[in-house]
């Protein structure tokens, strides 16, 4: 029964995630509308709506910060002493050896270009879904660069989502007795559903499996957090720079080679490439 209880806890985490991100968004919107109505009546309600639309990154910050506080505490108290020790050990190893961070950043770059292939397939199979996704992204504020954008796009989402999906949900499913491969698929599917649109859900689920693998491979959530940050950075700033300065032919080539490059980088990471050399180098310096 205890094992089944862990599966229920994994579902509970996901249910609370959806409640916070949807319910809290509604609460904040209603609170803004109420404040506007009290100050200026009907015109104040419209002002509040315009304020939220003009400050979507701030709105996202409020939602993500709330979720981060809830699930960071949950993860801390739910983790055993052994799990905390393994996390600390994995984080120290990753930060001490920059080769892992380099491989992860390169992987994020390749996977970001790989999503263009996913977009292309969806555009052919379901063009209406792709058009709706494009409109949503254009009005989401993800390219309104500012300090608040950095916090709400590059910092809080990687921290919060990795703690939830690669942390709590994976942890509970594994405690329930599922092999890591099964737990990784489950958390990735939840991660896709979390985004609440089919286009983003498809590539988020694929990304989620890679992020889950990195958490397992390096033994720390710092690894998927770093890749998540790089992925979000490359998907916004880098895409804008490529569109501005790279010829279309070069962009197409980058997309075409993204799949074999992704596979290559995953193999290199799996084989600990560069880490043994760094270890030997440190031992030589100590001698």
XYZ file of C-alpha atoms in Angstrom:
287
model
C 0.000 0.000 0.000
C 2.893 2.364 0.739
C 4.150 1.959 -2.830
C 0.754 2.830 -4.277
C 0.690 5.798 -1.928
C 3.792 7.158 -3.642
C 2.062 6.973 -7.019
C -0.857 8.896 -5.544
C 1.559 11.492 -4.185
C 3.042 11.932 -7.670
C -0.462 12.540 -9.051
C -1.206 14.874 -6.132
C 1.890 16.946 -6.919
C 0.776 17.308 -10.528
C -2.789 18.182 -9.494
C -1.542 20.909 -7.156
C 0.772 22.213 -9.880
C -2.166 22.618 -12.254
C -4.274 24.176 -9.498
C -1.614 26.754 -8.653
C -0.785 27.699 -12.234
C -4.417 27.945 -13.307
C -6.211 28.867 -10.087
C -3.622 31.370 -8.891
C -3.649 33.029 -12.318
C -7.402 33.485 -12.013
C -7.080 34.805 -8.455
C -4.455 37.356 -9.495
C -6.562 38.468 -12.451
C -9.660 38.872 -10.283
C -7.684 40.712 -7.608
C -6.324 43.145 -10.199
C -9.810 43.666 -11.639
C -11.264 44.253 -8.162
C -8.574 46.801 -7.285
C -9.191 48.564 -10.570
C -12.956 48.598 -9.992
C -12.563 50.032 -6.479
C -10.314 52.814 -7.739
C -11.911 53.758 -11.063
C -14.986 51.629 -11.614
C -15.453 50.003 -15.013
C -12.574 52.009 -16.469
C -10.341 50.679 -13.678
C -11.184 47.098 -14.630
C -10.074 47.789 -18.187
C -6.915 49.495 -16.905
C -6.131 46.442 -14.774
C -6.601 44.137 -17.756
C -4.320 46.290 -19.897
C -1.715 46.403 -17.130
C -1.610 42.614 -16.928
C -1.376 42.269 -20.700
C 1.440 44.830 -20.803
C 3.321 43.171 -17.931
C 2.988 39.457 -18.672
C 6.482 38.747 -17.392
C 5.570 40.255 -14.012
C 2.370 38.218 -13.965
C 4.378 35.077 -14.788
C 6.835 35.946 -12.023
C 4.044 36.076 -9.419
C 2.683 32.684 -10.451
C 6.064 30.957 -10.704
C 7.359 32.464 -7.472
C 4.335 31.122 -5.606
C 4.813 27.654 -7.107
C 8.554 27.729 -6.396
C 8.018 28.514 -2.704
C 5.477 25.710 -2.342
C 7.379 22.968 -4.142
C 10.895 23.899 -3.034
C 9.768 23.434 0.564
C 7.894 20.252 -0.350
C 10.937 18.811 -2.086
C 13.220 19.699 0.817
C 11.054 18.016 3.436
C 10.099 15.051 1.204
C 13.711 14.147 0.358
C 15.455 11.645 2.572
C 18.867 12.298 4.118
C 20.415 9.968 1.534
C 18.725 11.776 -1.367
C 19.895 15.151 -0.068
C 23.426 13.822 0.259
C 23.424 12.436 -3.291
C 22.059 15.736 -4.618
C 24.793 17.729 -2.882
C 27.495 15.340 -4.096
C 26.221 15.456 -7.687
C 25.987 19.245 -7.627
C 29.532 19.633 -6.329
C 30.890 17.273 -8.999
C 29.053 19.104 -11.779
C 30.233 22.538 -10.660
C 33.797 21.326 -10.091
C 34.119 19.835 -13.582
C 33.102 22.349 -16.311
C 33.127 19.680 -19.044
C 29.679 18.514 -17.963
C 28.269 22.038 -18.179
C 29.768 22.488 -21.652
C 28.193 19.261 -22.925
C 24.828 20.260 -21.394
C 24.904 23.729 -22.987
C 25.760 22.220 -26.376
C 22.927 19.710 -25.955
C 20.467 22.506 -25.158
C 21.530 24.287 -28.348
C 21.051 21.163 -30.468
C 17.685 20.295 -28.910
C 16.475 23.868 -29.402
C 17.103 23.542 -33.141
C 15.581 20.060 -33.061
C 12.263 21.580 -31.987
C 12.070 23.215 -35.417
C 11.705 19.730 -36.893
C 8.838 19.069 -34.480
C 7.262 22.363 -35.537
C 7.645 21.424 -39.187
C 5.926 18.073 -38.717
C 3.063 19.643 -36.765
C 2.706 22.374 -39.403
C 2.121 19.684 -42.023
C -0.108 17.435 -39.925
C -2.084 20.104 -38.034
C -1.426 23.612 -39.430
C -4.226 25.156 -37.354
C -2.550 24.021 -34.141
C 0.738 25.525 -35.248
C -0.895 28.836 -36.149
C -2.618 28.993 -32.766
C 0.682 28.238 -31.016
C 2.484 30.961 -32.987
C -0.165 33.536 -32.061
C 0.059 32.516 -28.421
C 3.848 32.894 -28.345
C 3.686 36.301 -30.043
C 1.506 37.641 -27.224
C 3.155 35.771 -24.340
C 5.879 38.292 -23.550
C 8.687 35.721 -23.919
C 10.726 38.095 -26.095
C 10.096 41.285 -24.113
C 13.641 41.376 -22.767
C 14.186 42.979 -19.376
C 15.376 42.115 -15.881
C 11.897 40.785 -15.098
C 12.077 38.683 -18.273
C 15.335 37.126 -17.039
C 13.710 36.185 -13.753
C 10.398 34.956 -15.187
C 11.879 33.102 -18.184
C 15.451 32.057 -17.412
C 15.510 31.588 -13.637
C 12.173 30.714 -12.045
C 10.805 28.254 -14.658
C 13.937 26.033 -14.677
C 14.142 26.066 -10.880
C 10.437 25.446 -10.308
C 9.714 22.949 -13.072
C 12.801 20.833 -12.413
C 11.977 20.595 -8.712
C 8.431 19.525 -9.589
C 8.909 17.132 -12.500
C 12.473 15.819 -12.349
C 12.434 16.134 -8.566
C 9.191 15.354 -6.753
C 7.231 13.439 -9.391
C 10.173 11.302 -10.513
C 11.117 10.704 -6.902
C 7.637 9.519 -5.894
C 7.182 7.280 -8.934
C 10.565 5.631 -8.316
C 9.673 5.146 -4.664
C 6.527 3.426 -5.860
C 8.719 0.748 -7.406
C 8.809 1.845 -11.038
C 12.109 1.605 -12.944
C 13.695 4.950 -13.713
C 12.872 4.615 -17.431
C 9.166 4.335 -16.605
C 9.330 7.165 -14.066
C 11.109 9.333 -16.628
C 8.393 8.777 -19.227
C 5.646 9.496 -16.697
C 7.157 12.788 -15.530
C 7.823 13.800 -19.156
C 4.180 13.162 -20.099
C 3.064 15.211 -17.095
C 5.493 17.920 -18.175
C 3.934 17.991 -21.634
C 0.390 18.153 -20.255
C 1.469 20.945 -17.898
C 1.992 23.281 -20.874
C -1.680 22.881 -21.863
C -1.311 23.115 -25.633
C -0.532 20.307 -28.021
C 2.390 21.889 -29.883
C 4.285 22.930 -26.785
C 3.234 19.749 -25.032
C 4.829 17.528 -27.681
C 8.271 19.100 -27.600
C 8.083 19.675 -23.820
C 7.527 15.949 -23.292
C 10.541 15.116 -25.477
C 12.606 17.731 -23.683
C 11.363 16.412 -20.341
C 12.773 12.952 -21.033
C 16.200 14.433 -21.803
C 16.059 16.592 -18.678
C 15.094 13.554 -16.626
C 18.012 11.613 -18.043
C 20.420 14.435 -17.136
C 19.131 14.508 -13.558
C 19.804 10.773 -13.315
C 23.132 10.860 -15.149
C 24.671 13.673 -13.055
C 22.849 12.856 -9.829
C 21.641 16.409 -9.300
C 18.774 18.655 -10.388
C 21.365 21.325 -11.145
C 22.057 19.558 -14.466
C 18.507 19.751 -15.909
C 18.074 23.213 -14.375
C 21.121 24.434 -16.303
C 19.974 22.839 -19.562
C 16.447 24.232 -19.039
C 17.894 27.722 -18.589
C 20.043 27.365 -21.730
C 17.100 25.985 -23.707
C 14.924 28.976 -22.781
C 17.769 31.393 -23.532
C 18.551 29.840 -26.903
C 14.855 29.673 -27.808
C 14.459 33.412 -27.383
C 17.622 35.499 -27.669
C 19.541 33.127 -29.932
C 16.597 32.568 -32.275
C 16.195 36.330 -32.668
C 19.913 36.718 -33.391
C 19.910 33.881 -35.919
C 16.904 35.339 -37.697
C 18.605 38.724 -37.807
C 22.100 37.717 -38.908
C 22.197 34.190 -40.340
C 21.185 33.413 -43.929
C 18.123 31.203 -44.246
C 20.240 28.415 -45.770
C 22.488 28.299 -42.700
C 19.462 28.144 -40.411
C 18.089 25.206 -42.390
C 21.418 23.374 -42.122
C 21.466 23.903 -38.355
C 18.015 22.362 -38.107
C 18.876 19.414 -40.352
C 21.993 18.459 -38.393
C 20.316 18.990 -35.003
C 19.083 15.386 -34.736
C 22.438 13.622 -35.298
C 24.177 16.251 -33.170
C 21.695 15.658 -30.337
C 22.296 11.904 -30.494
C 26.062 12.451 -30.579
C 26.003 14.758 -27.557
C 23.839 12.361 -25.553
C 26.334 9.582 -26.282
C 29.246 11.780 -25.224
C 27.452 12.692 -21.993
C 26.541 9.072 -21.333
C 30.154 8.000 -21.813
C 31.383 10.661 -19.361
C 33.534 12.114 -22.126
C 35.966 14.699 -20.774
C 35.259 13.909 -17.144
C 37.862 11.171 -16.837
C 40.447 13.445 -18.432
C 39.599 16.223 -15.993
C 39.815 13.752 -13.121
C 43.231 12.514 -14.234
C 44.379 16.112 -14.672
C 43.326 17.010 -11.132
C 45.079 13.907 -9.776
C 48.225 14.854 -11.656
C 48.138 18.353 -10.225
C 47.728 16.944 -6.724
C 50.756 14.716 -7.220
